[in-house]
Structures are given as C-alpha cells and as structure tokens.
Amino acid sequence: MIELAKGQELTLTTEDGSSLTTVQMAVGWDHSPTAGFIGSGAPPIDLDASAVQFAGDQFFDLAFFNHLATRDGSVVHLGDNTTGKGEGDDEVITVDLGRVYPRVDAILFMVSSYQGHSLEFIRNAYCRLVDHDGTELARFTLTLGVRETGLVMAKLFRDGPVWKLRTIGTGIALKTPTDSIEALVPFLL
C-alpha cells in the first residue's frame, strides 16, 4: 500500500504490468467526539460519497446516494452511511474500468455534507483504492479540517491505455455533486 500526498499519481496496474479491471474507492471519516448533544452541540455529520464521470469537460453521469449506479453500470455506489460511526470504510464505490463508456476519460470522487455542514468537524477522513481482491493499493489521508461543505478527494483518469489515480484533497462548496457540475470542471485539469 502506498500513502499518497496531495497531487500524487498512481498508475492502476498489477505487479506484472497488466491493467487493473475493477477497483473500489472507499471513503471513511469520523465526526468530532465533541459534536452532538453532549459535546459542543455541533450535529453529527452525514457525509456522502459520490463519483462523477466526465467526457472531456462535459458531465457524463454519476453515482451517489440518490442515484446508485451510472447508466452503463460501470460505477456503483454500495450504499449510504449516515453517521460515519464504526470502524473501517463508511461508503464504497465500485468501478469496473473495462465497462466505463469509452468517451469517459475522468471520474471525480468526492464527499459532501448533504445537510450543508462544514467539514471542519470531520476527523480521520481518507479515501483508499482497493483492487478486486480487496488489497489496498493506495490511501490518501486528509489531515486538516475543511471549511467547505464538500471535498474533491481524488480523480481516476485515462492516460492512453491505462487508468491512473491522482489525489486532489481540495474543499468545495457543494452539498451534492448535482448542486453545480460546473464547479467540478477545474478539477479535471
């Protein structure tokens, strides 16, 4: 497993150099222990993972809590976790790279607070890329609170015949990916 820093890239190939066919982007977080009724009064935060497909700079399709799969079935959201409680991954999105529509050249992964809460109270936020065998290939851990309501975590993109992952880790003022698709376009560069 490789711990990636903001802006780093990873080519999605196996040890023998062949392209990966299926990956999962798992995200996890913990809300601040001081949040809630007994603590500061800050509400527990319900984060939602999303995957947004683009063909060039044009929106193509998405998968998130309210639309669990892309039309081609290549990207599937495995279900909504509304609390972030518990150990391990909170939400998982599966990507069948071989089924991604050929015009799609980028998939942005983000988390956002549907209720519009700032992500400042989120701790231990991460995204990790897992192969079809469950082996963790890479992890990107966020170390600072984010004042915005959303966070673009990473991007999968085509580079010739292979897919690559680039970490982003930048806050964005969105509650759902459909709030403003145009706000996601700068992350495609």
PDB file of C-alpha atoms in Angstrom:
ATOM      1  CA  MET A   1       0.000   0.000   0.000  1.00  0.00           C
ATOM      2  CA  ILE A   2       1.198   3.490  -0.859  1.00  0.00           C
ATOM      3  CA  GLU A   3       0.300   6.540   1.246  1.00  0.00           C
ATOM      4  CA  LEU A   4      -0.221   9.321  -1.278  1.00  0.00           C
ATOM      5  CA  ALA A   5       0.201  13.036  -0.706  1.00  0.00           C
ATOM      6  CA  LYS A   6      -1.934  15.708  -2.333  1.00  0.00           C
ATOM      7  CA  GLY A   7      -1.290  15.823  -6.090  1.00  0.00           C
ATOM      8  CA  GLN A   8       0.460  12.462  -6.369  1.00  0.00           C
ATOM      9  CA  GLU A   9      -0.430   9.917  -9.030  1.00  0.00           C
ATOM     10  CA  LEU A  10      -0.580   6.147  -9.191  1.00  0.00           C
ATOM     11  CA  THR A  11      -0.857   4.016 -12.338  1.00  0.00           C
ATOM     12  CA  LEU A  12      -3.544   1.345 -11.953  1.00  0.00           C
ATOM     13  CA  THR A  13      -1.650  -1.757 -12.985  1.00  0.00           C
ATOM     14  CA  THR A  14      -0.855  -5.072 -11.345  1.00  0.00           C
ATOM     15  CA  GLU A  15       2.660  -6.095 -10.307  1.00  0.00           C
ATOM     16  CA  ASP A  16       3.145  -7.767 -13.708  1.00  0.00           C
ATOM     17  CA  GLY A  17       2.170  -4.541 -15.520  1.00  0.00           C
ATOM     18  CA  SER A  18      -1.299  -5.511 -16.720  1.00  0.00           C
ATOM     19  CA  SER A  19      -4.137  -3.037 -16.238  1.00  0.00           C
ATOM     20  CA  LEU A  20      -6.475  -3.400 -13.290  1.00  0.00           C
ATOM     21  CA  THR A  21     -10.022  -4.156 -14.335  1.00  0.00           C
ATOM     22  CA  THR A  22     -12.011  -3.396 -11.181  1.00  0.00           C
ATOM     23  CA  VAL A  23     -11.279  -1.067  -8.276  1.00  0.00           C
ATOM     24  CA  GLN A  24     -13.158   0.250  -5.287  1.00  0.00           C
ATOM     25  CA  MET A  25     -12.850   3.749  -3.908  1.00  0.00           C
ATOM     26  CA  ALA A  26     -13.631   3.503  -0.217  1.00  0.00           C
ATOM     27  CA  VAL A  27     -14.036   6.579   1.958  1.00  0.00           C
ATOM     28  CA  GLY A  28     -14.150   6.840   5.693  1.00  0.00           C
ATOM     29  CA  TRP A  29     -14.427   9.537   8.334  1.00  0.00           C
ATOM     30  CA  ASP A  30     -15.187  10.133  11.973  1.00  0.00           C
ATOM     31  CA  HIS A  31     -17.130  13.083  13.247  1.00  0.00           C
ATOM     32  CA  SER A  32     -15.599  15.063  16.095  1.00  0.00           C
ATOM     33  CA  PRO A  33     -16.164  13.448  19.511  1.00  0.00           C
ATOM     34  CA  THR A  34     -17.216  16.866  20.802  1.00  0.00           C
ATOM     35  CA  ALA A  35     -20.039  17.056  18.282  1.00  0.00           C
ATOM     36  CA  GLY A  36     -23.557  16.093  19.222  1.00  0.00           C
ATOM     37  CA  PHE A  37     -25.911  16.814  22.081  1.00  0.00           C
ATOM     38  CA  ILE A  38     -23.433  16.190  24.935  1.00  0.00           C
ATOM     39  CA  GLY A  39     -20.497  17.979  23.293  1.00  0.00           C
ATOM     40  CA  SER A  40     -20.371  21.326  21.530  1.00  0.00           C
ATOM     41  CA  GLY A  41     -23.839  20.973  20.099  1.00  0.00           C
ATOM     42  CA  ALA A  42     -22.407  20.552  16.626  1.00  0.00           C
ATOM     43  CA  PRO A  43     -24.520  17.941  14.859  1.00  0.00           C
ATOM     44  CA  PRO A  44     -23.128  14.609  13.724  1.00  0.00           C
ATOM     45  CA  ILE A  45     -22.227  14.987  10.083  1.00  0.00           C
ATOM     46  CA  ASP A  46     -23.643  12.747   7.358  1.00  0.00           C
ATOM     47  CA  LEU A  47     -21.103  12.634   4.552  1.00  0.00           C
ATOM     48  CA  ASP A  48     -21.955  11.195   1.186  1.00  0.00           C
ATOM     49  CA  ALA A  49     -19.502   9.709  -1.300  1.00  0.00           C
ATOM     50  CA  SER A  50     -20.025  10.457  -4.980  1.00  0.00           C
ATOM     51  CA  ALA A  51     -18.387   9.562  -8.276  1.00  0.00           C
ATOM     52  CA  VAL A  52     -18.894  11.921 -11.204  1.00  0.00           C
ATOM     53  CA  GLN A  53     -17.940  10.900 -14.748  1.00  0.00           C
ATOM     54  CA  PHE A  54     -16.754  13.384 -17.378  1.00  0.00           C
ATOM     55  CA  ALA A  55     -16.058  13.143 -21.091  1.00  0.00           C
ATOM     56  CA  GLY A  56     -13.567  15.959 -21.587  1.00  0.00           C
ATOM     57  CA  ASP A  57     -15.010  18.825 -19.570  1.00  0.00           C
ATOM     58  CA  GLN A  58     -18.603  17.683 -20.142  1.00  0.00           C
ATOM     59  CA  PHE A  59     -20.614  15.977 -17.421  1.00  0.00           C
ATOM     60  CA  PHE A  60     -21.474  12.409 -18.427  1.00  0.00           C
ATOM     61  CA  ASP A  61     -23.005  10.516 -15.475  1.00  0.00           C
ATOM     62  CA  LEU A  62     -22.721   9.989 -11.719  1.00  0.00           C
ATOM     63  CA  ALA A  63     -23.269   7.599  -8.835  1.00  0.00           C
ATOM     64  CA  PHE A  64     -24.188   8.818  -5.342  1.00  0.00           C
ATOM     65  CA  PHE A  65     -26.664   8.051  -2.527  1.00  0.00           C
ATOM     66  CA  ASN A  66     -29.678   9.109  -4.595  1.00  0.00           C
ATOM     67  CA  HIS A  67     -28.571   7.507  -7.890  1.00  0.00           C
ATOM     68  CA  LEU A  68     -26.600   4.361  -7.029  1.00  0.00           C
ATOM     69  CA  ALA A  69     -25.228   3.447 -10.465  1.00  0.00           C
ATOM     70  CA  THR A  70     -24.219   5.030 -13.746  1.00  0.00           C
ATOM     71  CA  ARG A  71     -26.315   4.146 -16.803  1.00  0.00           C
ATOM     72  CA  ASP A  72     -23.618   1.820 -18.154  1.00  0.00           C
ATOM     73  CA  GLY A  73     -23.332   0.083 -14.759  1.00  0.00           C
ATOM     74  CA  SER A  74     -19.590   0.708 -14.579  1.00  0.00           C
ATOM     75  CA  VAL A  75     -19.756   2.795 -11.393  1.00  0.00           C
ATOM     76  CA  VAL A  76     -21.864   1.543  -8.475  1.00  0.00           C
ATOM     77  CA  HIS A  77     -22.352   3.163  -5.064  1.00  0.00           C
ATOM     78  CA  LEU A  78     -22.777   0.376  -2.475  1.00  0.00           C
ATOM     79  CA  GLY A  79     -24.977   2.296  -0.024  1.00  0.00           C
ATOM     80  CA  ASP A  80     -25.305   5.325   2.223  1.00  0.00           C
ATOM     81  CA  ASN A  81     -23.813   5.549   5.723  1.00  0.00           C
ATOM     82  CA  THR A  82     -25.465   8.452   7.527  1.00  0.00           C
ATOM     83  CA  THR A  83     -23.294   8.646  10.651  1.00  0.00           C
ATOM     84  CA  GLY A  84     -19.637   7.827   9.956  1.00  0.00           C
ATOM     85  CA  LYS A  85     -19.748   5.689  13.101  1.00  0.00           C
ATOM     86  CA  GLY A  86     -17.971   2.388  13.329  1.00  0.00           C
ATOM     87  CA  GLU A  87     -14.620   1.136  12.172  1.00  0.00           C
ATOM     88  CA  GLY A  88     -13.469   0.886   8.590  1.00  0.00           C
ATOM     89  CA  ASP A  89     -14.932   2.238   5.389  1.00  0.00           C
ATOM     90  CA  ASP A  90     -18.120   4.259   5.607  1.00  0.00           C
ATOM     91  CA  GLU A  91     -19.062   4.271   1.935  1.00  0.00           C
ATOM     92  CA  VAL A  92     -17.700   2.348  -1.060  1.00  0.00           C
ATOM     93  CA  ILE A  93     -17.948   2.988  -4.793  1.00  0.00           C
ATOM     94  CA  THR A  94     -17.007   0.187  -7.195  1.00  0.00           C
ATOM     95  CA  VAL A  95     -15.627   0.976 -10.653  1.00  0.00           C
ATOM     96  CA  ASP A  96     -15.460  -1.647 -13.392  1.00  0.00           C
ATOM     97  CA  LEU A  97     -12.818   0.068 -15.534  1.00  0.00           C
ATOM     98  CA  GLY A  98     -13.490  -2.205 -18.503  1.00  0.00           C
ATOM     99  CA  ARG A  99     -17.168  -1.173 -18.602  1.00  0.00           C
ATOM    100  CA  VAL A 100     -16.625   2.588 -18.373  1.00  0.00           C
ATOM    101  CA  TYR A 101     -18.077   4.161 -21.502  1.00  0.00           C
ATOM    102  CA  PRO A 102     -15.177   4.879 -23.928  1.00  0.00           C
ATOM    103  CA  ARG A 103     -15.842   8.646 -24.073  1.00  0.00           C
ATOM    104  CA  VAL A 104     -15.476   8.954 -20.284  1.00  0.00           C
ATOM    105  CA  ASP A 105     -11.921   9.986 -19.515  1.00  0.00           C
ATOM    106  CA  ALA A 106     -12.187  11.096 -15.877  1.00  0.00           C
ATOM    107  CA  ILE A 107     -14.099  10.156 -12.736  1.00  0.00           C
ATOM    108  CA  LEU A 108     -14.014  12.526  -9.756  1.00  0.00           C
ATOM    109  CA  PHE A 109     -14.530  11.126  -6.271  1.00  0.00           C
ATOM    110  CA  MET A 110     -15.871  13.451  -3.635  1.00  0.00           C
ATOM    111  CA  VAL A 111     -17.509  13.544  -0.247  1.00  0.00           C
ATOM    112  CA  SER A 112     -20.021  16.155   0.777  1.00  0.00           C
ATOM    113  CA  SER A 113     -22.345  17.067   3.627  1.00  0.00           C
ATOM    114  CA  TYR A 114     -25.877  16.755   2.319  1.00  0.00           C
ATOM    115  CA  GLN A 115     -27.114  18.804   5.274  1.00  0.00           C
ATOM    116  CA  GLY A 116     -24.669  21.608   4.425  1.00  0.00           C
ATOM    117  CA  HIS A 117     -22.369  21.281   7.433  1.00  0.00           C
ATOM    118  CA  SER A 118     -18.798  22.456   7.217  1.00  0.00           C
ATOM    119  CA  LEU A 119     -16.332  19.573   7.188  1.00  0.00           C
ATOM    120  CA  GLU A 120     -14.285  21.204   9.979  1.00  0.00           C
ATOM    121  CA  PHE A 121     -15.568  18.652  12.485  1.00  0.00           C
ATOM    122  CA  ILE A 122     -14.519  15.644  10.418  1.00  0.00           C
ATOM    123  CA  ARG A 123     -11.553  13.644  11.654  1.00  0.00           C
ATOM    124  CA  ASN A 124      -9.627  10.778  10.111  1.00  0.00           C
ATOM    125  CA  ALA A 125     -11.045  11.352   6.634  1.00  0.00           C
ATOM    126  CA  TYR A 126      -9.485   9.205   3.941  1.00  0.00           C
ATOM    127  CA  CYS A 127     -10.061   7.647   0.599  1.00  0.00           C
ATOM    128  CA  ARG A 128      -8.420   4.399  -0.334  1.00  0.00           C
ATOM    129  CA  LEU A 129      -8.192   2.476  -3.552  1.00  0.00           C
ATOM    130  CA  VAL A 130      -8.728  -1.274  -3.295  1.00  0.00           C
ATOM    131  CA  ASP A 131      -8.319  -3.875  -6.059  1.00  0.00           C
ATOM    132  CA  HIS A 132     -10.767  -6.674  -6.885  1.00  0.00           C
ATOM    133  CA  ASP A 133      -9.076  -8.965  -4.321  1.00  0.00           C
ATOM    134  CA  GLY A 134      -9.540  -6.442  -1.503  1.00  0.00           C
ATOM    135  CA  THR A 135      -5.873  -5.434  -1.437  1.00  0.00           C
ATOM    136  CA  GLU A 136      -5.402  -1.783  -0.552  1.00  0.00           C
ATOM    137  CA  LEU A 137      -3.335  -0.189  -3.310  1.00  0.00           C
ATOM    138  CA  ALA A 138      -3.186   3.381  -2.085  1.00  0.00           C
ATOM    139  CA  ARG A 139      -4.556   5.653   0.609  1.00  0.00           C
ATOM    140  CA  PHE A 140      -4.944   9.410   0.801  1.00  0.00           C
ATOM    141  CA  THR A 141      -5.484  10.743   4.323  1.00  0.00           C
ATOM    142  CA  LEU A 142      -6.763  14.247   4.951  1.00  0.00           C
ATOM    143  CA  THR A 143      -5.036  15.914   7.855  1.00  0.00           C
ATOM    144  CA  LEU A 144      -6.687  19.333   8.067  1.00  0.00           C
ATOM    145  CA  GLY A 145     -10.282  20.405   8.643  1.00  0.00           C
ATOM    146  CA  VAL A 146     -12.095  21.720   5.582  1.00  0.00           C
ATOM    147  CA  ARG A 147     -14.338  24.762   5.962  1.00  0.00           C
ATOM    148  CA  GLU A 148     -16.384  23.946   2.855  1.00  0.00           C
ATOM    149  CA  THR A 149     -19.300  21.508   2.693  1.00  0.00           C
ATOM    150  CA  GLY A 150     -17.609  19.190   0.211  1.00  0.00           C
ATOM    151  CA  LEU A 151     -14.243  17.779  -0.676  1.00  0.00           C
ATOM    152  CA  VAL A 152     -12.935  16.550  -4.014  1.00  0.00           C
ATOM    153  CA  MET A 153     -10.765  13.660  -2.846  1.00  0.00           C
ATOM    154  CA  ALA A 154      -9.324  12.086  -5.988  1.00  0.00           C
ATOM    155  CA  LYS A 155      -9.635  11.590  -9.716  1.00  0.00           C
ATOM    156  CA  LEU A 156      -9.395   8.456 -11.848  1.00  0.00           C
ATOM    157  CA  PHE A 157      -8.363   9.316 -15.397  1.00  0.00           C
ATOM    158  CA  ARG A 158      -7.346   7.652 -18.619  1.00  0.00           C
ATOM    159  CA  ASP A 159      -3.731   8.028 -19.706  1.00  0.00           C
ATOM    160  CA  GLY A 160      -3.574   6.270 -23.037  1.00  0.00           C
ATOM    161  CA  PRO A 161      -4.495   2.620 -22.480  1.00  0.00           C
ATOM    162  CA  VAL A 162      -4.204   2.727 -18.655  1.00  0.00           C
ATOM    163  CA  TRP A 163      -6.102   4.366 -15.828  1.00  0.00           C
ATOM    164  CA  LYS A 164      -4.362   6.480 -13.187  1.00  0.00           C
ATOM    165  CA  LEU A 165      -5.364   7.891  -9.813  1.00  0.00           C
ATOM    166  CA  ARG A 166      -4.466  11.456  -8.775  1.00  0.00           C
ATOM    167  CA  THR A 167      -5.144  12.727  -5.264  1.00  0.00           C
ATOM    168  CA  ILE A 168      -6.769  16.155  -5.008  1.00  0.00           C
ATOM    169  CA  GLY A 169      -7.927  16.873  -1.426  1.00  0.00           C
ATOM    170  CA  THR A 170      -9.500  20.285  -2.065  1.00  0.00           C
ATOM    171  CA  GLY A 171     -12.591  21.706  -0.374  1.00  0.00           C
ATOM    172  CA  ILE A 172     -15.583  22.773  -2.448  1.00  0.00           C
ATOM    173  CA  ALA A 173     -18.900  24.411  -1.556  1.00  0.00           C
ATOM    174  CA  LEU A 174     -21.302  21.644  -2.661  1.00  0.00           C
ATOM    175  CA  LYS A 175     -23.819  19.537  -0.730  1.00  0.00           C
ATOM    176  CA  THR A 176     -24.383  17.106  -3.616  1.00  0.00           C
ATOM    177  CA  PRO A 177     -22.490  16.722  -6.882  1.00  0.00           C
ATOM    178  CA  THR A 178     -25.574  17.938  -8.752  1.00  0.00           C
ATOM    179  CA  ASP A 179     -25.508  21.342  -6.998  1.00  0.00           C
ATOM    180  CA  SER A 180     -23.049  22.674  -9.564  1.00  0.00           C
ATOM    181  CA  ILE A 181     -21.375  20.377 -12.049  1.00  0.00           C
ATOM    182  CA  GLU A 182     -19.514  23.442 -13.378  1.00  0.00           C
ATOM    183  CA  ALA A 183     -17.731  23.811 -10.013  1.00  0.00           C
ATOM    184  CA  LEU A 184     -16.166  20.357 -10.571  1.00  0.00           C
ATOM    185  CA  VAL A 185     -14.707  21.152 -14.013  1.00  0.00           C
ATOM    186  CA  PRO A 186     -11.499  22.832 -12.714  1.00  0.00           C
ATOM    187  CA  PHE A 187     -10.554  19.537 -11.027  1.00  0.00           C
ATOM    188  CA  LEU A 188     -10.397  17.831 -14.397  1.00  0.00           C
ATOM    189  CA  LEU A 189      -7.228  19.668 -15.441  1.00  0.00           C
TER     190      LEU A 189
END
